[in-house]
C-alpha cells in the first residue's frame, strides 16, 4: 500500500508498475460492474465532472463537425450537474436544450422525449434513477429511440449503481456516469463510461493519461477504492438492495401506522419496481418537515422537500416538476436506508419522527 500511496502510475520503474497495475485492476472492476470493456472506463473526480464532460464532450464534438447549434434533450428532474450545466453552456452560446416534463410519479414518457428531438439534437441526457424520489426512468426505450436517429445517449447512473442492475448494453447507452461515493467508494472519485467509437472531446488535455481523454496524474488510492467498491457491489448485487428494500418498506409501514394511512403519501412511483430500493420520499399532512428535521438533526439524518432561505420557502425542483404543491412539499421528508441500516435504526428513527411531529400537534399514535 505504501508504494501505491506515493508513486506515479505513469513512472516507468517498479513502483510505477505497481500503481499502474492497481489502476488497471480498478478499471476492470468498474468495467465488470456495468458490463463494459476496461478501455471504455475513464476515471474522473466526481459525478459532476462525469456529467459535465458527457455534455460538453458531445456538444464540442458536434460543433467541430459543423453543427452550429447542437441541441440537447434532458428532463426536468436531472441533477444540477446536468441542469445547471446545460443552462451555463446555453448562456455561452454553445448549445440549445429542451427539458422534458415528468409525470406525478417523477417518470418521463418515451413519447415526450421523442417529441422533443430535432434535426440538431446531438445528445439525450437522462438519469437512470432520481436522487430525491427514486423514480427509475425508461432509459433503454429512450436510448433505443434516440440512437435510431443517430443521437448519442448519456445516462447519469449516480444513484442506481449498487441498488439496481446497471448494464450499459441493456440500457443501450453510449455514455454513463458512475459515482463512487454513492455505492461505498471514497468521495472524490467517479468514472465516465464512453462506448467505443462515440465521438467525444477530451475533458483535460496534458500528459496523456486516461488514453489522452482526461489528462492528469491519477489519484491511485481513490481509484483503487472505486474499483473495490465496484467489485463488492457486483458480488452483493442481490443481498444489499434486498436489505435496503426490506428496511425501507418497514420504515414506510411504521410511519403509515403511526400517522394513519390517509395522512401520509409517497412522492414518487406507486409501483415499487419503478423506484430505487433505498429511497422513501413521503409527505405528511400538516407537517413542517424542515422544522422537524432541525429538531432531530443529532438523531435522524434526513432531508426535507423544501427549504427556507432568507424568509422565502423554496420547493425542491424535482417535487415542483412532479406538481407536488407547496404545502405538500413543506410536509415532505426525504428518507433513505443503506447497507448498514438495522431494524433498531428504523424503530429509533420512527420514534424520533413521531415524537417531534407530536410537538407540532400531529400523529395518531406515539410509537
Ligand atoms: C443523480 C446525481 N448525479 C450527479 C451527482 C453529482 O455527484 P458528485 O457530488 O460526485 O459530483 C449526484 C450527487 O448527489 C447525483 O445524485
Short mmCIF file of C-alpha atoms and ligand atoms in Angstrom, two decimals:
data_model
loop_
_atom_site.label_atom_id
_atom_site.label_comp_id
_atom_site.label_asym_id
_atom_site.label_seq_id
_atom_site.Cartn_x
_atom_site.Cartn_y
_atom_site.Cartn_z
CA UNK A 1 0.00 0.00 0.00
CA UNK A 2 2.92 2.34 0.76
CA UNK A 3 4.16 2.14 -2.80
CA UNK A 4 0.64 2.85 -4.01
CA UNK A 5 0.45 5.92 -1.83
CA UNK A 6 3.45 7.76 -3.15
CA UNK A 7 4.22 6.60 -6.67
CA UNK A 8 3.01 7.61 -10.08
CA UNK A 9 1.33 5.05 -12.35
CA UNK A 10 3.00 6.68 -15.36
CA UNK A 11 6.53 6.14 -14.00
CA UNK A 12 8.48 3.52 -15.88
CA UNK A 13 10.02 1.84 -12.81
CA UNK A 14 8.93 -0.94 -10.50
CA UNK A 15 6.90 1.31 -8.14
CA UNK A 16 5.18 2.91 -11.08
CA UNK A 17 4.35 -0.56 -12.35
CA UNK A 18 2.61 -1.43 -9.08
CA UNK A 19 0.47 1.68 -9.27
CA UNK A 20 -0.24 1.11 -12.90
CA UNK A 21 -1.38 -2.43 -12.18
CA UNK A 22 -3.62 -1.22 -9.34
CA UNK A 23 -5.28 1.32 -11.66
CA UNK A 24 -5.71 -1.36 -14.34
CA UNK A 25 -7.37 -3.70 -11.85
CA UNK A 26 -9.72 -0.94 -10.69
CA UNK A 27 -10.64 -0.18 -14.30
CA UNK A 28 -11.51 -3.85 -14.85
CA UNK A 29 -13.58 -3.95 -11.65
CA UNK A 30 -15.60 -0.89 -12.66
CA UNK A 31 -16.00 -2.22 -16.21
CA UNK A 32 -17.23 -5.58 -14.87
CA UNK A 33 -19.87 -3.86 -12.75
CA UNK A 34 -21.53 -2.24 -15.76
CA UNK A 35 -20.75 -4.82 -18.45
CA UNK A 36 -18.26 -2.57 -20.28
CA UNK A 37 -14.75 -3.11 -21.61
CA UNK A 38 -11.97 -1.74 -19.35
CA UNK A 39 -10.79 0.63 -22.10
CA UNK A 40 -14.25 2.22 -22.12
CA UNK A 41 -13.91 3.38 -18.47
CA UNK A 42 -12.34 6.81 -17.77
CA UNK A 43 -11.70 7.90 -14.19
CA UNK A 44 -12.84 11.38 -13.14
CA UNK A 45 -13.01 13.33 -9.87
CA UNK A 46 -16.78 13.31 -9.23
CA UNK A 47 -20.20 12.78 -10.75
CA UNK A 48 -20.43 16.43 -11.65
CA UNK A 49 -17.31 16.15 -13.76
CA UNK A 50 -18.57 12.99 -15.48
CA UNK A 51 -21.90 14.65 -16.32
CA UNK A 52 -20.30 17.92 -17.44
CA UNK A 53 -17.82 16.02 -19.59
CA UNK A 54 -20.51 13.90 -21.26
CA UNK A 55 -22.50 17.00 -22.21
CA UNK A 56 -19.64 19.29 -23.20
CA UNK A 57 -17.72 16.50 -24.92
CA UNK A 58 -20.60 15.61 -27.25
CA UNK A 59 -21.55 19.23 -27.90
CA UNK A 60 -17.95 20.29 -28.63
CA UNK A 61 -17.51 17.35 -30.96
CA UNK A 62 -20.74 18.25 -32.81
CA UNK A 63 -19.64 21.88 -33.14
CA UNK A 64 -16.31 20.69 -34.59
CA UNK A 65 -18.31 18.75 -37.17
CA UNK A 66 -20.03 21.99 -38.16
CA UNK A 67 -23.31 21.83 -36.22
CA UNK A 68 -23.75 25.46 -35.19
CA UNK A 69 -26.45 24.96 -32.57
CA UNK A 70 -26.20 21.47 -31.12
CA UNK A 71 -29.43 20.62 -29.31
CA UNK A 72 -29.58 18.60 -26.09
CA UNK A 73 -32.69 16.90 -24.67
CA UNK A 74 -32.85 16.23 -20.97
CA UNK A 75 -35.52 16.11 -18.24
CA UNK A 76 -36.81 18.48 -15.61
CA UNK A 77 -35.69 16.21 -12.77
CA UNK A 78 -31.99 15.83 -13.58
CA UNK A 79 -29.33 16.61 -11.02
CA UNK A 80 -27.99 20.21 -11.09
CA UNK A 81 -24.77 18.75 -12.54
CA UNK A 82 -26.82 18.40 -15.75
CA UNK A 83 -29.44 21.16 -15.48
CA UNK A 84 -27.17 23.99 -14.32
CA UNK A 85 -24.54 22.94 -16.82
CA UNK A 86 -26.76 22.98 -19.93
CA UNK A 87 -28.03 26.36 -18.74
CA UNK A 88 -24.44 27.66 -18.48
CA UNK A 89 -23.48 26.33 -21.91
CA UNK A 90 -26.59 27.89 -23.42
CA UNK A 91 -25.63 31.25 -21.87
CA UNK A 92 -22.23 30.85 -23.51
CA UNK A 93 -23.97 30.31 -26.85
CA UNK A 94 -22.70 26.75 -27.20
CA UNK A 95 -25.95 24.79 -27.33
CA UNK A 96 -29.72 24.82 -27.19
CA UNK A 97 -31.63 22.45 -24.96
CA UNK A 98 -35.09 21.20 -24.03
CA UNK A 99 -36.09 19.81 -20.65
CA UNK A 100 -38.89 17.27 -20.88
CA UNK A 101 -41.57 17.22 -18.15
CA UNK A 102 -42.20 14.22 -15.88
CA UNK A 103 -45.49 12.83 -14.57
CA UNK A 104 -46.66 12.95 -10.95
CA UNK A 105 -44.52 9.91 -10.16
CA UNK A 106 -41.37 11.60 -11.44
CA UNK A 107 -41.17 9.49 -14.59
CA UNK A 108 -40.65 10.83 -18.09
CA UNK A 109 -42.67 9.45 -21.03
CA UNK A 110 -40.87 7.98 -24.03
CA UNK A 111 -43.13 9.84 -26.48
CA UNK A 112 -42.39 13.20 -24.81
CA UNK A 113 -38.65 12.64 -25.19
CA UNK A 114 -39.08 11.54 -28.81
CA UNK A 115 -41.30 14.60 -29.43
CA UNK A 116 -38.52 16.89 -28.18
CA UNK A 117 -35.89 15.56 -30.61
CA UNK A 118 -34.99 17.88 -33.50
CA UNK A 119 -32.77 17.69 -36.59
CA UNK A 120 -29.99 19.22 -34.48
CA UNK A 121 -30.33 17.03 -31.41
CA UNK A 122 -26.92 15.54 -30.71
CA UNK A 123 -27.43 14.27 -27.17
CA UNK A 124 -30.12 12.91 -24.88
CA UNK A 125 -29.06 13.04 -21.23
CA UNK A 126 -31.33 11.09 -18.93
CA UNK A 127 -30.75 9.94 -15.37
CA UNK A 128 -31.23 6.28 -14.56
CA UNK A 129 -32.87 6.95 -11.18
CA UNK A 130 -33.77 10.15 -9.43
CA UNK A 131 -31.79 11.21 -6.37
CA UNK A 132 -34.78 12.65 -4.46
CA UNK A 133 -37.73 10.40 -5.20
CA UNK A 134 -36.00 7.29 -6.57
CA UNK A 135 -38.05 7.10 -9.80
CA UNK A 136 -36.43 4.87 -12.42
CA UNK A 137 -36.59 6.24 -15.96
CA UNK A 138 -37.32 4.17 -19.10
CA UNK A 139 -33.72 4.65 -20.24
CA UNK A 140 -33.50 1.63 -22.51
CA UNK A 141 -36.59 2.58 -24.54
CA UNK A 142 -35.48 6.22 -24.81
CA UNK A 143 -31.94 5.25 -25.77
CA UNK A 144 -33.16 2.87 -28.46
CA UNK A 145 -35.44 5.53 -29.99
CA UNK A 146 -32.74 8.23 -29.87
CA UNK A 147 -29.99 6.02 -31.24
CA UNK A 148 -32.16 5.05 -34.20
CA UNK A 149 -31.80 8.71 -35.16
CA UNK A 150 -28.02 8.69 -34.62
CA UNK A 151 -28.24 10.65 -31.35
CA UNK A 152 -25.74 9.98 -28.55
CA UNK A 153 -27.32 8.92 -25.24
CA UNK A 154 -25.85 9.77 -21.83
CA UNK A 155 -27.18 8.27 -18.61
CA UNK A 156 -26.42 9.66 -15.16
CA UNK A 157 -26.36 6.43 -13.15
CA UNK A 158 -25.06 8.05 -9.95
CA UNK A 159 -27.98 6.87 -7.87
CA UNK A 160 -28.71 3.50 -9.38
CA UNK A 161 -25.27 1.90 -9.08
CA UNK A 162 -25.21 -0.71 -6.31
CA UNK A 163 -29.00 -0.53 -5.93
CA UNK A 164 -30.38 -1.84 -9.22
CA UNK A 165 -28.74 -3.56 -12.16
CA UNK A 166 -26.84 -1.15 -14.42
CA UNK A 167 -25.60 -2.75 -17.63
CA UNK A 168 -24.56 -0.46 -20.45
CA UNK A 169 -25.76 -2.85 -23.15
CA UNK A 170 -29.14 -3.50 -21.53
CA UNK A 171 -29.65 0.24 -21.12
CA UNK A 172 -28.27 0.72 -24.65
CA UNK A 173 -26.47 3.93 -23.65
CA UNK A 174 -23.28 5.45 -25.08
CA UNK A 175 -22.10 7.36 -22.01
CA UNK A 176 -22.73 6.53 -18.36
CA UNK A 177 -21.77 8.46 -15.22
CA UNK A 178 -20.61 6.27 -12.32
CA UNK A 179 -20.24 7.99 -8.94
CA UNK A 180 -18.13 6.25 -6.30
CA UNK A 181 -19.44 7.71 -3.07
CA UNK A 182 -22.98 6.61 -3.90
CA UNK A 183 -22.02 2.95 -3.56
CA UNK A 184 -19.35 2.81 -0.91
CA UNK A 185 -16.20 4.19 -2.56
CA UNK A 186 -14.42 7.20 -1.07
CA UNK A 187 -15.60 10.66 -2.05
CA UNK A 188 -13.81 12.44 -4.88
CA UNK A 189 -13.68 9.66 -7.44
CA UNK A 190 -16.02 8.73 -10.27
CA UNK A 191 -15.91 7.50 -13.84
CA UNK A 192 -17.40 8.07 -17.24
CA UNK A 193 -18.14 5.07 -19.45
CA UNK A 194 -17.61 6.01 -23.10
CA UNK A 195 -18.78 3.41 -25.60
CA UNK A 196 -16.06 2.62 -28.07
CA UNK A 197 -16.49 4.72 -31.24
CA UNK A 198 -18.55 7.53 -29.64
CA UNK A 199 -17.26 10.96 -30.64
CA UNK A 200 -16.42 12.98 -27.56
CA UNK A 201 -13.87 15.73 -27.00
CA UNK A 202 -11.29 15.16 -24.21
CA UNK A 203 -12.05 16.65 -20.81
CA UNK A 204 -8.49 17.66 -19.86
CA UNK A 205 -5.51 17.89 -22.17
CA UNK A 206 -1.99 17.42 -20.93
CA UNK A 207 0.16 14.41 -20.12
CA UNK A 208 -1.97 11.89 -21.99
CA UNK A 209 -3.36 9.90 -19.06
CA UNK A 210 -6.68 8.09 -19.47
CA UNK A 211 -5.89 7.44 -23.14
CA UNK A 212 -5.45 11.16 -23.70
CA UNK A 213 -9.08 11.86 -22.78
CA UNK A 214 -8.64 13.12 -19.24
CA UNK A 215 -5.06 14.12 -18.55
CA UNK A 216 -3.61 14.48 -15.05
CA UNK A 217 -1.85 12.04 -12.74
CA UNK A 218 -4.38 9.52 -11.49
CA UNK A 219 -5.45 9.58 -7.84
CA UNK A 220 -4.38 5.98 -7.34
CA UNK A 221 -5.78 5.46 -3.85
CA UNK A 222 -9.22 6.75 -4.69
CA UNK A 223 -9.31 4.86 -7.96
CA UNK A 224 -8.41 1.64 -6.09
CA UNK A 225 -11.26 2.42 -3.65
CA UNK A 226 -13.68 2.86 -6.54
CA UNK A 227 -12.57 -0.45 -8.03
CA UNK A 228 -13.04 -2.31 -4.74
CA UNK A 229 -16.49 -0.75 -4.19
CA UNK A 230 -17.46 -1.81 -7.72
CA UNK A 231 -16.31 -5.37 -7.05
CA UNK A 232 -18.33 -5.52 -3.81
CA UNK A 233 -21.39 -4.00 -5.47
CA UNK A 234 -21.22 -6.76 -8.09
CA UNK A 235 -20.79 -9.52 -5.51
CA UNK A 236 -23.59 -8.16 -3.32
CA UNK A 237 -25.91 -7.13 -6.14
CA UNK A 238 -28.83 -9.09 -4.69
CA UNK A 239 -28.16 -9.09 -0.95
CA UNK A 240 -27.66 -5.36 -0.32
CA UNK A 241 -30.54 -3.96 -2.43
CA UNK A 242 -32.82 -6.59 -0.86
CA UNK A 243 -31.79 -5.48 2.62
CA UNK A 244 -32.26 -1.80 1.75
CA UNK A 245 -35.72 -2.54 0.39
CA UNK A 246 -36.81 -4.50 3.46
CA UNK A 247 -35.65 -1.68 5.72
CA UNK A 248 -37.30 0.97 3.52
CA UNK A 249 -40.60 -0.94 3.47
CA UNK A 250 -40.51 -1.39 7.25
CA UNK A 251 -39.85 2.33 7.67
CA UNK A 252 -42.84 3.22 5.49
CA UNK A 253 -45.13 0.69 7.18
CA UNK A 254 -44.24 2.04 10.64
CA UNK A 255 -44.75 5.65 9.55
CA UNK A 256 -48.11 4.72 8.00
CA UNK A 257 -49.16 3.03 11.20
CA UNK A 258 -48.09 5.99 13.31
CA UNK A 259 -49.58 8.80 11.22
CA UNK A 260 -52.55 6.92 9.76
CA UNK A 261 -52.76 5.77 6.13
CA UNK A 262 -54.69 8.83 4.98
CA UNK A 263 -52.16 11.30 6.37
CA UNK A 264 -49.07 10.02 4.61
CA UNK A 265 -48.30 9.51 0.92
CA UNK A 266 -45.30 8.68 -1.20
CA UNK A 267 -43.88 11.25 -3.62
CA UNK A 268 -42.67 9.01 -6.42
CA UNK A 269 -43.60 5.80 -8.19
CA UNK A 270 -46.56 3.85 -6.78
CA UNK A 271 -45.20 0.65 -8.26
CA UNK A 272 -42.15 -0.13 -6.16
CA UNK A 273 -40.43 -1.87 -9.09
CA UNK A 274 -40.13 1.61 -10.67
CA UNK A 275 -38.40 3.01 -7.57
CA UNK A 276 -34.92 2.57 -6.10
CA UNK A 277 -35.00 0.10 -3.20
CA UNK A 278 -33.45 2.51 -0.68
CA UNK A 279 -35.48 5.67 -1.24
CA UNK A 280 -38.53 6.86 0.67
CA UNK A 281 -39.81 10.35 -0.11
CA UNK A 282 -43.01 10.90 1.87
CA UNK A 283 -45.34 13.79 2.56
CA UNK A 284 -47.23 14.00 5.84
CA UNK A 285 -50.30 16.22 6.07
CA UNK A 286 -49.79 19.34 8.14
CA UNK A 287 -46.12 18.65 8.89
CA UNK A 288 -43.38 21.28 8.87
CA UNK A 289 -40.62 18.90 7.76
CA UNK A 290 -37.77 21.43 7.90
CA UNK A 291 -38.63 22.32 11.49
CA UNK A 292 -38.98 18.67 12.43
CA UNK A 293 -35.59 17.80 10.97
CA UNK A 294 -33.83 20.73 12.61
CA UNK A 295 -35.05 19.47 15.99
CA UNK A 296 -33.81 15.95 15.09
CA UNK A 297 -30.52 16.87 13.47
CA UNK A 298 -28.43 14.93 16.01
CA UNK A 299 -30.64 11.84 15.81
CA UNK A 300 -32.02 11.32 12.31
CA UNK A 301 -30.07 12.14 9.13
CA UNK A 302 -32.69 13.08 6.54
CA UNK A 303 -33.69 15.98 4.28
CA UNK A 304 -36.85 17.97 3.66
CA UNK A 305 -38.74 18.62 0.44
CA UNK A 306 -38.43 22.36 0.82
CA UNK A 307 -36.04 24.75 2.47
CA UNK A 308 -36.43 28.22 3.88
CA UNK A 309 -33.79 30.70 2.70
CA UNK A 310 -33.91 34.29 3.97
CA UNK A 311 -37.58 34.01 4.86
CA UNK A 312 -38.51 32.55 1.43
CA UNK A 313 -39.72 28.99 1.08
CA UNK A 314 -38.18 27.14 -1.87
CA UNK A 315 -39.57 23.80 -3.02
CA UNK A 316 -37.31 21.11 -4.41
CA UNK A 317 -37.20 21.44 -8.22
CA UNK A 318 -37.92 17.72 -8.52
CA UNK A 319 -41.10 17.96 -6.42
CA UNK A 320 -42.28 21.01 -8.34
CA UNK A 321 -41.71 19.18 -11.63
CA UNK A 322 -43.94 16.42 -10.20
CA UNK A 323 -46.62 19.02 -9.39
CA UNK A 324 -46.33 18.49 -5.65
CA UNK A 325 -47.95 21.54 -4.04
CA UNK A 326 -46.06 23.96 -1.81
CA UNK A 327 -47.90 22.68 1.25
CA UNK A 328 -47.18 19.07 0.41
CA UNK A 329 -43.51 19.86 -0.20
CA UNK A 330 -43.36 21.60 3.17
CA UNK A 331 -44.54 18.35 4.75
CA UNK A 332 -42.09 16.18 2.79
CA UNK A 333 -39.35 14.06 4.34
CA UNK A 334 -36.61 12.51 2.24
CA UNK A 335 -35.51 9.30 3.92
CA UNK A 336 -33.23 6.52 2.76
CA UNK A 337 -31.85 3.24 4.01
CA UNK A 338 -28.41 1.74 3.44
CA UNK A 339 -26.41 -1.44 3.78
CA UNK A 340 -25.82 -0.78 7.48
CA UNK A 341 -29.38 0.20 8.43
CA UNK A 342 -30.84 -2.12 11.08
CA UNK A 343 -34.39 -2.73 12.31
CA UNK A 344 -33.40 -0.97 15.52
CA UNK A 345 -32.32 2.10 13.49
CA UNK A 346 -35.70 2.16 11.78
CA UNK A 347 -37.60 1.87 15.06
CA UNK A 348 -35.48 4.61 16.61
CA UNK A 349 -35.94 6.93 13.59
CA UNK A 350 -39.72 6.44 13.59
CA UNK A 351 -39.92 7.05 17.34
CA UNK A 352 -37.95 10.31 16.95
CA UNK A 353 -40.03 11.48 13.95
CA UNK A 354 -43.30 10.66 15.69
CA UNK A 355 -42.30 12.43 18.92
CA UNK A 356 -41.16 15.52 17.02
CA UNK A 357 -44.36 15.51 14.93
CA UNK A 358 -46.43 15.23 18.11
CA UNK A 359 -44.86 18.51 19.24
CA UNK A 360 -46.35 20.03 16.06
CA UNK A 361 -49.73 18.64 17.12
CA UNK A 362 -49.62 15.70 14.64
CA UNK A 363 -49.66 11.93 14.78
CA UNK A 364 -52.22 9.34 15.83
CA UNK A 365 -50.04 7.14 17.94
CA UNK A 366 -46.80 7.72 19.77
CA UNK A 367 -44.51 4.86 18.73
C1 LIG B 1 -28.06 11.86 -9.69
C2 LIG B 1 -26.77 12.54 -9.35
N1 LIG B 1 -25.96 12.95 -10.33
C3 LIG B 1 -24.80 13.57 -10.08
C4 LIG B 1 -24.39 13.82 -8.79
C5 LIG B 1 -23.13 14.57 -8.55
O1 LIG B 1 -22.12 13.78 -7.98
P1 LIG B 1 -20.88 14.46 -7.25
O2 LIG B 1 -21.37 15.08 -5.99
O3 LIG B 1 -19.91 13.33 -7.03
O4 LIG B 1 -20.32 15.48 -8.16
C6 LIG B 1 -25.20 13.40 -7.72
C7 LIG B 1 -24.80 13.66 -6.33
O5 LIG B 1 -25.58 13.78 -5.44
C8 LIG B 1 -26.43 12.75 -8.01
O6 LIG B 1 -27.27 12.35 -7.04
#
